Amino acid sequence: MLVKEIAALAAANMGRDDLIAAIRSLAGEPTGELDSLLRCYNLVENEIALDYFPLRKEEAFAVAEGKIAYTQFSFAPVDVKRVTDADGTPVPFDVYPEYVAVAGGTVSVTYTYVPPEKKWEEESEFSGKISARLMSFGVACEFCLSRGMFPQAAMWEKKYRDALRAANVVRRKLSVRSRRWV
């Protein structure tokens, strides 16, 4: 799904036919409210990736000097999940602010990442459980918040959170059972 399709769906949700027409006739870079919609899309995609549905990637690296700099990764890593050698055997590693320390050789690193900022004609990082409809609710919420329309933003926030819950990506709140004395 394209970013502009999600933005158009968000505009349709809000009943803004003028924004839908502007999205369809857009040539070049967006300005004004369209730029705000694009910014809202990027905020929502980032929130989903960081808080609810982490994006995973696996890459192979040739380790030099026992370090893999974060600049070598295709995307900005958030959390390194595991490192394995060519046989699939786990390799011990340490995470530092600028690199991952690992023994030499060729290793495969599995990590979660932050999605890069998108433009109008780019594809979303999500599909499947994270639908265009779900994302459009979040975009509508952020757009309403940015325009000071707080009652509408609260309504879209509720729809967005309910859609996340329905997609089973919201983590349950942890609780400790009460102690009972015999």
PDB file of N, CA, C and O in Angstrom, residues 40-110:
ATOM      1  N   CYS A  40       2.238  13.207   9.500  1.00  0.00           N
ATOM      2  CA  CYS A  40       1.417  12.375  10.389  1.00  0.00           C
ATOM      3  C   CYS A  40       1.559  10.900  10.038  1.00  0.00           C
ATOM      4  O   CYS A  40       1.634  10.047  10.930  1.00  0.00           O
ATOM      5  N   TYR A  41       1.621  10.594   8.744  1.00  0.00           N
ATOM      6  CA  TYR A  41       1.824   9.205   8.334  1.00  0.00           C
ATOM      7  C   TYR A  41       3.143   8.669   8.894  1.00  0.00           C
ATOM      8  O   TYR A  41       3.203   7.574   9.443  1.00  0.00           O
ATOM      9  N   ASN A  42       4.213   9.439   8.729  1.00  0.00           N
ATOM     10  CA  ASN A  42       5.530   9.004   9.205  1.00  0.00           C
ATOM     11  C   ASN A  42       5.551   8.816  10.722  1.00  0.00           C
ATOM     12  O   ASN A  42       6.184   7.881  11.228  1.00  0.00           O
ATOM     13  N   LEU A  43       4.839   9.666  11.446  1.00  0.00           N
ATOM     14  CA  LEU A  43       4.749   9.514  12.903  1.00  0.00           C
ATOM     15  C   LEU A  43       4.041   8.218  13.278  1.00  0.00           C
ATOM     16  O   LEU A  43       4.478   7.488  14.170  1.00  0.00           O
ATOM     17  N   VAL A  44       2.950   7.913  12.586  1.00  0.00           N
ATOM     18  CA  VAL A  44       2.178   6.706  12.891  1.00  0.00           C
ATOM     19  C   VAL A  44       2.980   5.454  12.549  1.00  0.00           C
ATOM     20  O   VAL A  44       3.029   4.497  13.329  1.00  0.00           O
ATOM     21  N   GLU A  45       3.620   5.438  11.395  1.00  0.00           N
ATOM     22  CA  GLU A  45       4.419   4.276  11.007  1.00  0.00           C
ATOM     23  C   GLU A  45       5.553   4.044  12.014  1.00  0.00           C
ATOM     24  O   GLU A  45       5.820   2.909  12.408  1.00  0.00           O
ATOM     25  N   ASN A  46       6.174   5.123  12.442  1.00  0.00           N
ATOM     26  CA  ASN A  46       7.249   5.033  13.424  1.00  0.00           C
ATOM     27  C   ASN A  46       6.719   4.515  14.764  1.00  0.00           C
ATOM     28  O   ASN A  46       7.349   3.665  15.394  1.00  0.00           O
ATOM     29  N   GLU A  47       5.566   5.015  15.204  1.00  0.00           N
ATOM     30  CA  GLU A  47       4.979   4.568  16.470  1.00  0.00           C
ATOM     31  C   GLU A  47       4.650   3.077  16.439  1.00  0.00           C
ATOM     32  O   GLU A  47       4.955   2.347  17.390  1.00  0.00           O
ATOM     33  N   ILE A  48       4.056   2.622  15.355  1.00  0.00           N
ATOM     34  CA  ILE A  48       3.704   1.203  15.252  1.00  0.00           C
ATOM     35  C   ILE A  48       4.968   0.344  15.284  1.00  0.00           C
ATOM     36  O   ILE A  48       5.021  -0.675  15.957  1.00  0.00           O
ATOM     37  N   ALA A  49       6.004   0.773  14.561  1.00  0.00           N
ATOM     38  CA  ALA A  49       7.250   0.000  14.498  1.00  0.00           C
ATOM     39  C   ALA A  49       7.985  -0.028  15.838  1.00  0.00           C
ATOM     40  O   ALA A  49       8.577  -1.043  16.198  1.00  0.00           O
ATOM     41  N   LEU A  50       7.947   1.058  16.574  1.00  0.00           N
ATOM     42  CA  LEU A  50       8.688   1.110  17.834  1.00  0.00           C
ATOM     43  C   LEU A  50       7.914   0.550  19.018  1.00  0.00           C
ATOM     44  O   LEU A  50       8.506  -0.052  19.914  1.00  0.00           O
ATOM     45  N   ASP A  51       6.597   0.727  19.028  1.00  0.00           N
ATOM     46  CA  ASP A  51       5.817   0.365  20.213  1.00  0.00           C
ATOM     47  C   ASP A  51       4.982  -0.903  20.090  1.00  0.00           C
ATOM     48  O   ASP A  51       4.714  -1.547  21.098  1.00  0.00           O
ATOM     49  N   TYR A  52       4.545  -1.247  18.889  1.00  0.00           N
ATOM     50  CA  TYR A  52       3.564  -2.322  18.766  1.00  0.00           C
ATOM     51  C   TYR A  52       4.009  -3.516  17.915  1.00  0.00           C
ATOM     52  O   TYR A  52       3.802  -4.653  18.282  1.00  0.00           O
ATOM     53  N   PHE A  53       4.546  -3.250  16.754  1.00  0.00           N
ATOM     54  CA  PHE A  53       4.842  -4.312  15.799  1.00  0.00           C
ATOM     55  C   PHE A  53       6.243  -4.093  15.231  1.00  0.00           C
ATOM     56  O   PHE A  53       6.400  -3.504  14.160  1.00  0.00           O
ATOM     57  N   PRO A  54       7.283  -4.539  15.954  1.00  0.00           N
ATOM     58  CA  PRO A  54       8.659  -4.267  15.515  1.00  0.00           C
ATOM     59  C   PRO A  54       8.960  -4.859  14.134  1.00  0.00           C
ATOM     60  O   PRO A  54       8.557  -5.976  13.827  1.00  0.00           O
ATOM     61  N   LEU A  55       9.634  -4.079  13.326  1.00  0.00           N
ATOM     62  CA  LEU A  55      10.061  -4.532  12.000  1.00  0.00           C
ATOM     63  C   LEU A  55      11.394  -5.255  12.158  1.00  0.00           C
ATOM     64  O   LEU A  55      12.328  -4.721  12.756  1.00  0.00           O
ATOM     65  N   ARG A  56      11.493  -6.468  11.626  1.00  0.00           N
ATOM     66  CA  ARG A  56      12.707  -7.277  11.758  1.00  0.00           C
ATOM     67  C   ARG A  56      13.429  -7.391  10.421  1.00  0.00           C
ATOM     68  O   ARG A  56      12.804  -7.438   9.380  1.00  0.00           O
ATOM     69  N   LYS A  57      14.730  -7.476  10.527  1.00  0.00           N
ATOM     70  CA  LYS A  57      15.560  -7.662   9.338  1.00  0.00           C
ATOM     71  C   LYS A  57      16.749  -8.514   9.737  1.00  0.00           C
ATOM     72  O   LYS A  57      17.240  -8.442  10.855  1.00  0.00           O
ATOM     73  N   GLU A  58      17.203  -9.323   8.795  1.00  0.00           N
ATOM     74  CA  GLU A  58      18.396 -10.135   9.011  1.00  0.00           C
ATOM     75  C   GLU A  58      19.387  -9.805   7.910  1.00  0.00           C
ATOM     76  O   GLU A  58      19.038  -9.798   6.729  1.00  0.00           O
ATOM     77  N   GLU A  59      20.628  -9.520   8.310  1.00  0.00           N
ATOM     78  CA  GLU A  59      21.682  -9.170   7.356  1.00  0.00           C
ATOM     79  C   GLU A  59      22.966  -9.914   7.694  1.00  0.00           C
ATOM     80  O   GLU A  59      23.226 -10.198   8.859  1.00  0.00           O
ATOM     81  N   ALA A  60      23.751 -10.193   6.665  1.00  0.00           N
ATOM     82  CA  ALA A  60      25.046 -10.846   6.849  1.00  0.00           C
ATOM     83  C   ALA A  60      26.149  -9.789   6.787  1.00  0.00           C
ATOM     84  O   ALA A  60      26.091  -8.862   5.972  1.00  0.00           O
ATOM     85  N   PHE A  61      27.125  -9.946   7.672  1.00  0.00           N
ATOM     86  CA  PHE A  61      28.246  -9.012   7.735  1.00  0.00           C
ATOM     87  C   PHE A  61      29.552  -9.778   7.847  1.00  0.00           C
ATOM     88  O   PHE A  61      29.618 -10.819   8.488  1.00  0.00           O
ATOM     89  N   ALA A  62      30.582  -9.227   7.235  1.00  0.00           N
ATOM     90  CA  ALA A  62      31.944  -9.716   7.436  1.00  0.00           C
ATOM     91  C   ALA A  62      32.535  -8.844   8.530  1.00  0.00           C
ATOM     92  O   ALA A  62      32.684  -7.630   8.362  1.00  0.00           O
ATOM     93  N   VAL A  63      32.854  -9.446   9.656  1.00  0.00           N
ATOM     94  CA  VAL A  63      33.294  -8.689  10.826  1.00  0.00           C
ATOM     95  C   VAL A  63      34.770  -8.335  10.699  1.00  0.00           C
ATOM     96  O   VAL A  63      35.608  -9.201  10.446  1.00  0.00           O
ATOM     97  N   ALA A  64      35.063  -7.058  10.872  1.00  0.00           N
ATOM     98  CA  ALA A  64      36.444  -6.576  10.862  1.00  0.00           C
ATOM     99  C   ALA A  64      36.739  -5.967  12.223  1.00  0.00           C
ATOM    100  O   ALA A  64      35.963  -5.148  12.727  1.00  0.00           O
ATOM    101  N   GLU A  65      37.825  -6.376  12.840  1.00  0.00           N
ATOM    102  CA  GLU A  65      38.260  -5.849  14.128  1.00  0.00           C
ATOM    103  C   GLU A  65      37.243  -6.102  15.238  1.00  0.00           C
ATOM    104  O   GLU A  65      37.178  -5.349  16.207  1.00  0.00           O
ATOM    105  N   GLY A  66      36.392  -7.094  15.085  1.00  0.00           N
ATOM    106  CA  GLY A  66      35.446  -7.451  16.140  1.00  0.00           C
ATOM    107  C   GLY A  66      34.284  -6.496  16.312  1.00  0.00           C
ATOM    108  O   GLY A  66      33.617  -6.516  17.336  1.00  0.00           O
ATOM    109  N   LYS A  67      34.042  -5.633  15.336  1.00  0.00           N
ATOM    110  CA  LYS A  67      32.971  -4.631  15.450  1.00  0.00           C
ATOM    111  C   LYS A  67      32.143  -4.579  14.166  1.00  0.00           C
ATOM    112  O   LYS A  67      32.675  -4.743  13.071  1.00  0.00           O
ATOM    113  N   ILE A  68      30.841  -4.334  14.346  1.00  0.00           N
ATOM    114  CA  ILE A  68      29.955  -4.028  13.217  1.00  0.00           C
ATOM    115  C   ILE A  68      29.341  -2.671  13.536  1.00  0.00           C
ATOM    116  O   ILE A  68      28.527  -2.543  14.455  1.00  0.00           O
ATOM    117  N   ALA A  69      29.756  -1.646  12.807  1.00  0.00           N
ATOM    118  CA  ALA A  69      29.237  -0.294  13.046  1.00  0.00           C
ATOM    119  C   ALA A  69      27.778  -0.218  12.595  1.00  0.00           C
ATOM    120  O   ALA A  69      27.371  -0.861  11.622  1.00  0.00           O
ATOM    121  N   TYR A  70      26.982   0.561  13.310  1.00  0.00           N
ATOM    122  CA  TYR A  70      25.573   0.709  12.953  1.00  0.00           C
ATOM    123  C   TYR A  70      25.390   1.350  11.583  1.00  0.00           C
ATOM    124  O   TYR A  70      24.367   1.163  10.941  1.00  0.00           O
ATOM    125  N   THR A  71      26.405   2.075  11.119  1.00  0.00           N
ATOM    126  CA  THR A  71      26.320   2.683   9.794  1.00  0.00           C
ATOM    127  C   THR A  71      26.366   1.644   8.678  1.00  0.00           C
ATOM    128  O   THR A  71      25.987   1.934   7.552  1.00  0.00           O
ATOM    129  N   GLN A  72      26.812   0.428   8.983  1.00  0.00           N
ATOM    130  CA  GLN A  72      26.864  -0.639   7.986  1.00  0.00           C
ATOM    131  C   GLN A  72      25.497  -1.286   7.760  1.00  0.00           C
ATOM    132  O   GLN A  72      25.286  -1.941   6.756  1.00  0.00           O
ATOM    133  N   PHE A  73      24.564  -1.112   8.708  1.00  0.00           N
ATOM    134  CA  PHE A  73      23.245  -1.712   8.592  1.00  0.00           C
ATOM    135  C   PHE A  73      22.426  -0.981   7.531  1.00  0.00           C
ATOM    136  O   PHE A  73      22.593   0.218   7.328  1.00  0.00           O
ATOM    137  N   SER A  74      21.526  -1.709   6.871  1.00  0.00           N
ATOM    138  CA  SER A  74      20.662  -1.103   5.859  1.00  0.00           C
ATOM    139  C   SER A  74      19.697  -0.099   6.470  1.00  0.00           C
ATOM    140  O   SER A  74      19.343   0.897   5.842  1.00  0.00           O
ATOM    141  N   PHE A  75      19.225  -0.382   7.684  1.00  0.00           N
ATOM    142  CA  PHE A  75      18.301   0.490   8.392  1.00  0.00           C
ATOM    143  C   PHE A  75      18.873   0.809   9.760  1.00  0.00           C
ATOM    144  O   PHE A  75      19.748   0.095  10.254  1.00  0.00           O
ATOM    145  N   ALA A  76      18.359   1.853  10.383  1.00  0.00           N
ATOM    146  CA  ALA A  76      18.814   2.221  11.724  1.00  0.00           C
ATOM    147  C   ALA A  76      18.312   1.188  12.731  1.00  0.00           C
ATOM    148  O   ALA A  76      17.115   1.082  12.963  1.00  0.00           O
ATOM    149  N   PRO A  77      19.210   0.403  13.327  1.00  0.00           N
ATOM    150  CA  PRO A  77      18.758  -0.639  14.258  1.00  0.00           C
ATOM    151  C   PRO A  77      18.261  -0.059  15.578  1.00  0.00           C
ATOM    152  O   PRO A  77      18.789   0.934  16.067  1.00  0.00           O
ATOM    153  N   VAL A  78      17.230  -0.700  16.113  1.00  0.00           N
ATOM    154  CA  VAL A  78      16.696  -0.332  17.416  1.00  0.00           C
ATOM    155  C   VAL A  78      17.188  -1.325  18.455  1.00  0.00           C
ATOM    156  O   VAL A  78      17.635  -0.947  19.525  1.00  0.00           O
ATOM    157  N   ASP A  79      17.112  -2.610  18.115  1.00  0.00           N
ATOM    158  CA  ASP A  79      17.479  -3.654  19.054  1.00  0.00           C
ATOM    159  C   ASP A  79      18.069  -4.833  18.286  1.00  0.00           C
ATOM    160  O   ASP A  79      17.447  -5.331  17.347  1.00  0.00           O
ATOM    161  N   VAL A  80      19.244  -5.265  18.674  1.00  0.00           N
ATOM    162  CA  VAL A  80      19.853  -6.438  18.063  1.00  0.00           C
ATOM    163  C   VAL A  80      19.313  -7.660  18.798  1.00  0.00           C
ATOM    164  O   VAL A  80      19.483  -7.796  20.006  1.00  0.00           O
ATOM    165  N   LYS A  81      18.626  -8.524  18.071  1.00  0.00           N
ATOM    166  CA  LYS A  81      17.976  -9.686  18.680  1.00  0.00           C
ATOM    167  C   LYS A  81      18.917 -10.869  18.818  1.00  0.00           C
ATOM    168  O   LYS A  81      18.948 -11.520  19.848  1.00  0.00           O
ATOM    169  N   ARG A  82      19.646 -11.179  17.750  1.00  0.00           N
ATOM    170  CA  ARG A  82      20.576 -12.306  17.817  1.00  0.00           C
ATOM    171  C   ARG A  82      21.620 -12.194  16.723  1.00  0.00           C
ATOM    172  O   ARG A  82      21.424 -11.531  15.706  1.00  0.00           O
ATOM    173  N   VAL A  83      22.724 -12.887  16.965  1.00  0.00           N
ATOM    174  CA  VAL A  83      23.826 -12.960  16.004  1.00  0.00           C
ATOM    175  C   VAL A  83      24.172 -14.436  15.872  1.00  0.00           C
ATOM    176  O   VAL A  83      24.349 -15.136  16.860  1.00  0.00           O
ATOM    177  N   THR A  84      24.248 -14.907  14.619  1.00  0.00           N
ATOM    178  CA  THR A  84      24.591 -16.309  14.367  1.00  0.00           C
ATOM    179  C   THR A  84      25.714 -16.375  13.345  1.00  0.00           C
ATOM    180  O   THR A  84      25.906 -15.461  12.547  1.00  0.00           O
ATOM    181  N   ASP A  85      26.446 -17.500  13.383  1.00  0.00           N
ATOM    182  CA  ASP A  85      27.497 -17.694  12.377  1.00  0.00           C
ATOM    183  C   ASP A  85      26.889 -18.360  11.144  1.00  0.00           C
ATOM    184  O   ASP A  85      25.676 -18.520  11.046  1.00  0.00           O
ATOM    185  N   ALA A  86      27.727 -18.772  10.210  1.00  0.00           N
ATOM    186  CA  ALA A  86      27.253 -19.351   8.945  1.00  0.00           C
ATOM    187  C   ALA A  86      26.467 -20.649   9.158  1.00  0.00           C
ATOM    188  O   ALA A  86      25.597 -20.984   8.357  1.00  0.00           O
ATOM    189  N   ASP A  87      26.751 -21.372  10.240  1.00  0.00           N
ATOM    190  CA  ASP A  87      26.048 -22.628  10.529  1.00  0.00           C
ATOM    191  C   ASP A  87      24.720 -22.406  11.241  1.00  0.00           C
ATOM    192  O   ASP A  87      23.974 -23.356  11.457  1.00  0.00           O
ATOM    193  N   GLY A  88      24.455 -21.178  11.667  1.00  0.00           N
ATOM    194  CA  GLY A  88      23.245 -20.903  12.434  1.00  0.00           C
ATOM    195  C   GLY A  88      23.437 -21.020  13.926  1.00  0.00           C
ATOM    196  O   GLY A  88      22.485 -20.949  14.695  1.00  0.00           O
ATOM    197  N   THR A  89      24.673 -21.206  14.349  1.00  0.00           N
ATOM    198  CA  THR A  89      24.989 -21.312  15.769  1.00  0.00           C
ATOM    199  C   THR A  89      25.030 -19.909  16.377  1.00  0.00           C
ATOM    200  O   THR A  89      25.682 -19.016  15.826  1.00  0.00           O
ATOM    201  N   PRO A  90      24.357 -19.698  17.513  1.00  0.00           N
ATOM    202  CA  PRO A  90      24.404 -18.373  18.147  1.00  0.00           C
ATOM    203  C   PRO A  90      25.820 -17.960  18.524  1.00  0.00           C
ATOM    204  O   PRO A  90      26.613 -18.776  18.988  1.00  0.00           O
ATOM    205  N   VAL A  91      26.119 -16.706  18.307  1.00  0.00           N
ATOM    206  CA  VAL A  91      27.430 -16.138  18.607  1.00  0.00           C
ATOM    207  C   VAL A  91      27.227 -15.082  19.694  1.00  0.00           C
ATOM    208  O   VAL A  91      26.318 -14.254  19.587  1.00  0.00           O
ATOM    209  N   PRO A  92      28.060 -15.093  20.744  1.00  0.00           N
ATOM    210  CA  PRO A  92      27.922 -14.055  21.777  1.00  0.00           C
ATOM    211  C   PRO A  92      28.250 -12.673  21.199  1.00  0.00           C
ATOM    212  O   PRO A  92      29.155 -12.536  20.363  1.00  0.00           O
ATOM    213  N   PHE A  93      27.503 -11.682  21.658  1.00  0.00           N
ATOM    214  CA  PHE A  93      27.716 -10.313  21.168  1.00  0.00           C
ATOM    215  C   PHE A  93      27.414  -9.329  22.285  1.00  0.00           C
ATOM    216  O   PHE A  93      26.724  -9.644  23.247  1.00  0.00           O
ATOM    217  N   ASP A  94      27.946  -8.137  22.151  1.00  0.00           N
ATOM    218  CA  ASP A  94      27.692  -7.029  23.070  1.00  0.00           C
ATOM    219  C   ASP A  94      27.269  -5.821  22.243  1.00  0.00           C
ATOM    220  O   ASP A  94      27.838  -5.554  21.179  1.00  0.00           O
ATOM    221  N   VAL A  95      26.297  -5.101  22.755  1.00  0.00           N
ATOM    222  CA  VAL A  95      25.778  -3.921  22.061  1.00  0.00           C
ATOM    223  C   VAL A  95      26.344  -2.666  22.715  1.00  0.00           C
ATOM    224  O   VAL A  95      26.271  -2.513  23.936  1.00  0.00           O
ATOM    225  N   TYR A  96      26.911  -1.786  21.904  1.00  0.00           N
ATOM    226  CA  TYR A  96      27.460  -0.517  22.352  1.00  0.00           C
ATOM    227  C   TYR A  96      26.763   0.614  21.601  1.00  0.00           C
ATOM    228  O   TYR A  96      26.069   0.361  20.606  1.00  0.00           O
ATOM    229  N   PRO A  97      26.921   1.856  22.035  1.00  0.00           N
ATOM    230  CA  PRO A  97      26.208   2.958  21.389  1.00  0.00           C
ATOM    231  C   PRO A  97      26.482   3.138  19.893  1.00  0.00           C
ATOM    232  O   PRO A  97      25.609   3.586  19.160  1.00  0.00           O
ATOM    233  N   GLU A  98      27.676   2.756  19.418  1.00  0.00           N
ATOM    234  CA  GLU A  98      28.012   2.987  18.019  1.00  0.00           C
ATOM    235  C   GLU A  98      28.257   1.715  17.209  1.00  0.00           C
ATOM    236  O   GLU A  98      28.415   1.784  15.997  1.00  0.00           O
ATOM    237  N   TYR A  99      28.292   0.562  17.882  1.00  0.00           N
ATOM    238  CA  TYR A  99      28.595  -0.680  17.164  1.00  0.00           C
ATOM    239  C   TYR A  99      28.143  -1.891  17.965  1.00  0.00           C
ATOM    240  O   TYR A  99      27.795  -1.793  19.134  1.00  0.00           O
ATOM    241  N   VAL A 100      28.199  -3.042  17.293  1.00  0.00           N
ATOM    242  CA  VAL A 100      27.948  -4.331  17.929  1.00  0.00           C
ATOM    243  C   VAL A 100      29.290  -5.051  17.960  1.00  0.00           C
ATOM    244  O   VAL A 100      29.944  -5.190  16.922  1.00  0.00           O
ATOM    245  N   ALA A 101      29.707  -5.484  19.141  1.00  0.00           N
ATOM    246  CA  ALA A 101      30.971  -6.209  19.279  1.00  0.00           C
ATOM    247  C   ALA A 101      30.696  -7.695  19.160  1.00  0.00           C
ATOM    248  O   ALA A 101      29.815  -8.232  19.825  1.00  0.00           O
ATOM    249  N   VAL A 102      31.434  -8.340  18.259  1.00  0.00           N
ATOM    250  CA  VAL A 102      31.240  -9.765  17.995  1.00  0.00           C
ATOM    251  C   VAL A 102      32.565 -10.353  17.515  1.00  0.00           C
ATOM    252  O   VAL A 102      33.417  -9.642  16.987  1.00  0.00           O
ATOM    253  N   ALA A 103      32.738 -11.659  17.711  1.00  0.00           N
ATOM    254  CA  ALA A 103      33.956 -12.324  17.240  1.00  0.00           C
ATOM    255  C   ALA A 103      34.057 -12.211  15.717  1.00  0.00           C
ATOM    256  O   ALA A 103      33.058 -12.019  15.032  1.00  0.00           O
ATOM    257  N   GLY A 104      35.257 -12.364  15.180  1.00  0.00           N
ATOM    258  CA  GLY A 104      35.495 -12.221  13.754  1.00  0.00           C
ATOM    259  C   GLY A 104      34.813 -13.268  12.904  1.00  0.00           C
ATOM    260  O   GLY A 104      34.239 -14.236  13.393  1.00  0.00           O
ATOM    261  N   GLY A 105      34.859 -13.073  11.606  1.00  0.00           N
ATOM    262  CA  GLY A 105      34.248 -14.003  10.663  1.00  0.00           C
ATOM    263  C   GLY A 105      33.029 -13.395  10.006  1.00  0.00           C
ATOM    264  O   GLY A 105      32.780 -12.197  10.080  1.00  0.00           O
ATOM    265  N   THR A 106      32.250 -14.236   9.359  1.00  0.00           N
ATOM    266  CA  THR A 106      31.003 -13.792   8.745  1.00  0.00           C
ATOM    267  C   THR A 106      29.850 -14.184   9.655  1.00  0.00           C
ATOM    268  O   THR A 106      29.719 -15.347  10.025  1.00  0.00           O
ATOM    269  N   VAL A 107      29.027 -13.198  10.016  1.00  0.00           N
ATOM    270  CA  VAL A 107      27.900 -13.449  10.915  1.00  0.00           C
ATOM    271  C   VAL A 107      26.615 -12.909  10.305  1.00  0.00           C
ATOM    272  O   VAL A 107      26.636 -12.047   9.431  1.00  0.00           O
ATOM    273  N   SER A 108      25.519 -13.438  10.794  1.00  0.00           N
ATOM    274  CA  SER A 108      24.196 -12.978  10.393  1.00  0.00           C
ATOM    275  C   SER A 108      23.558 -12.314  11.606  1.00  0.00           C
ATOM    276  O   SER A 108      23.479 -12.914  12.680  1.00  0.00           O
ATOM    277  N   VAL A 109      23.112 -11.070  11.444  1.00  0.00           N
ATOM    278  CA  VAL A 109      22.544 -10.300  12.546  1.00  0.00           C
ATOM    279  C   VAL A 109      21.053 -10.095  12.307  1.00  0.00           C
ATOM    280  O   VAL A 109      20.641  -9.628  11.244  1.00  0.00           O
ATOM    281  N   THR A 110      20.245 -10.471  13.297  1.00  0.00           N
ATOM    282  CA  THR A 110      18.803 -10.217  13.256  1.00  0.00           C
ATOM    283  C   THR A 110      18.532  -9.045  14.190  1.00  0.00           C
ATOM    284  O   THR A 110      18.941  -9.072  15.356  1.00  0.00           O
TER     285      THR A 110
END
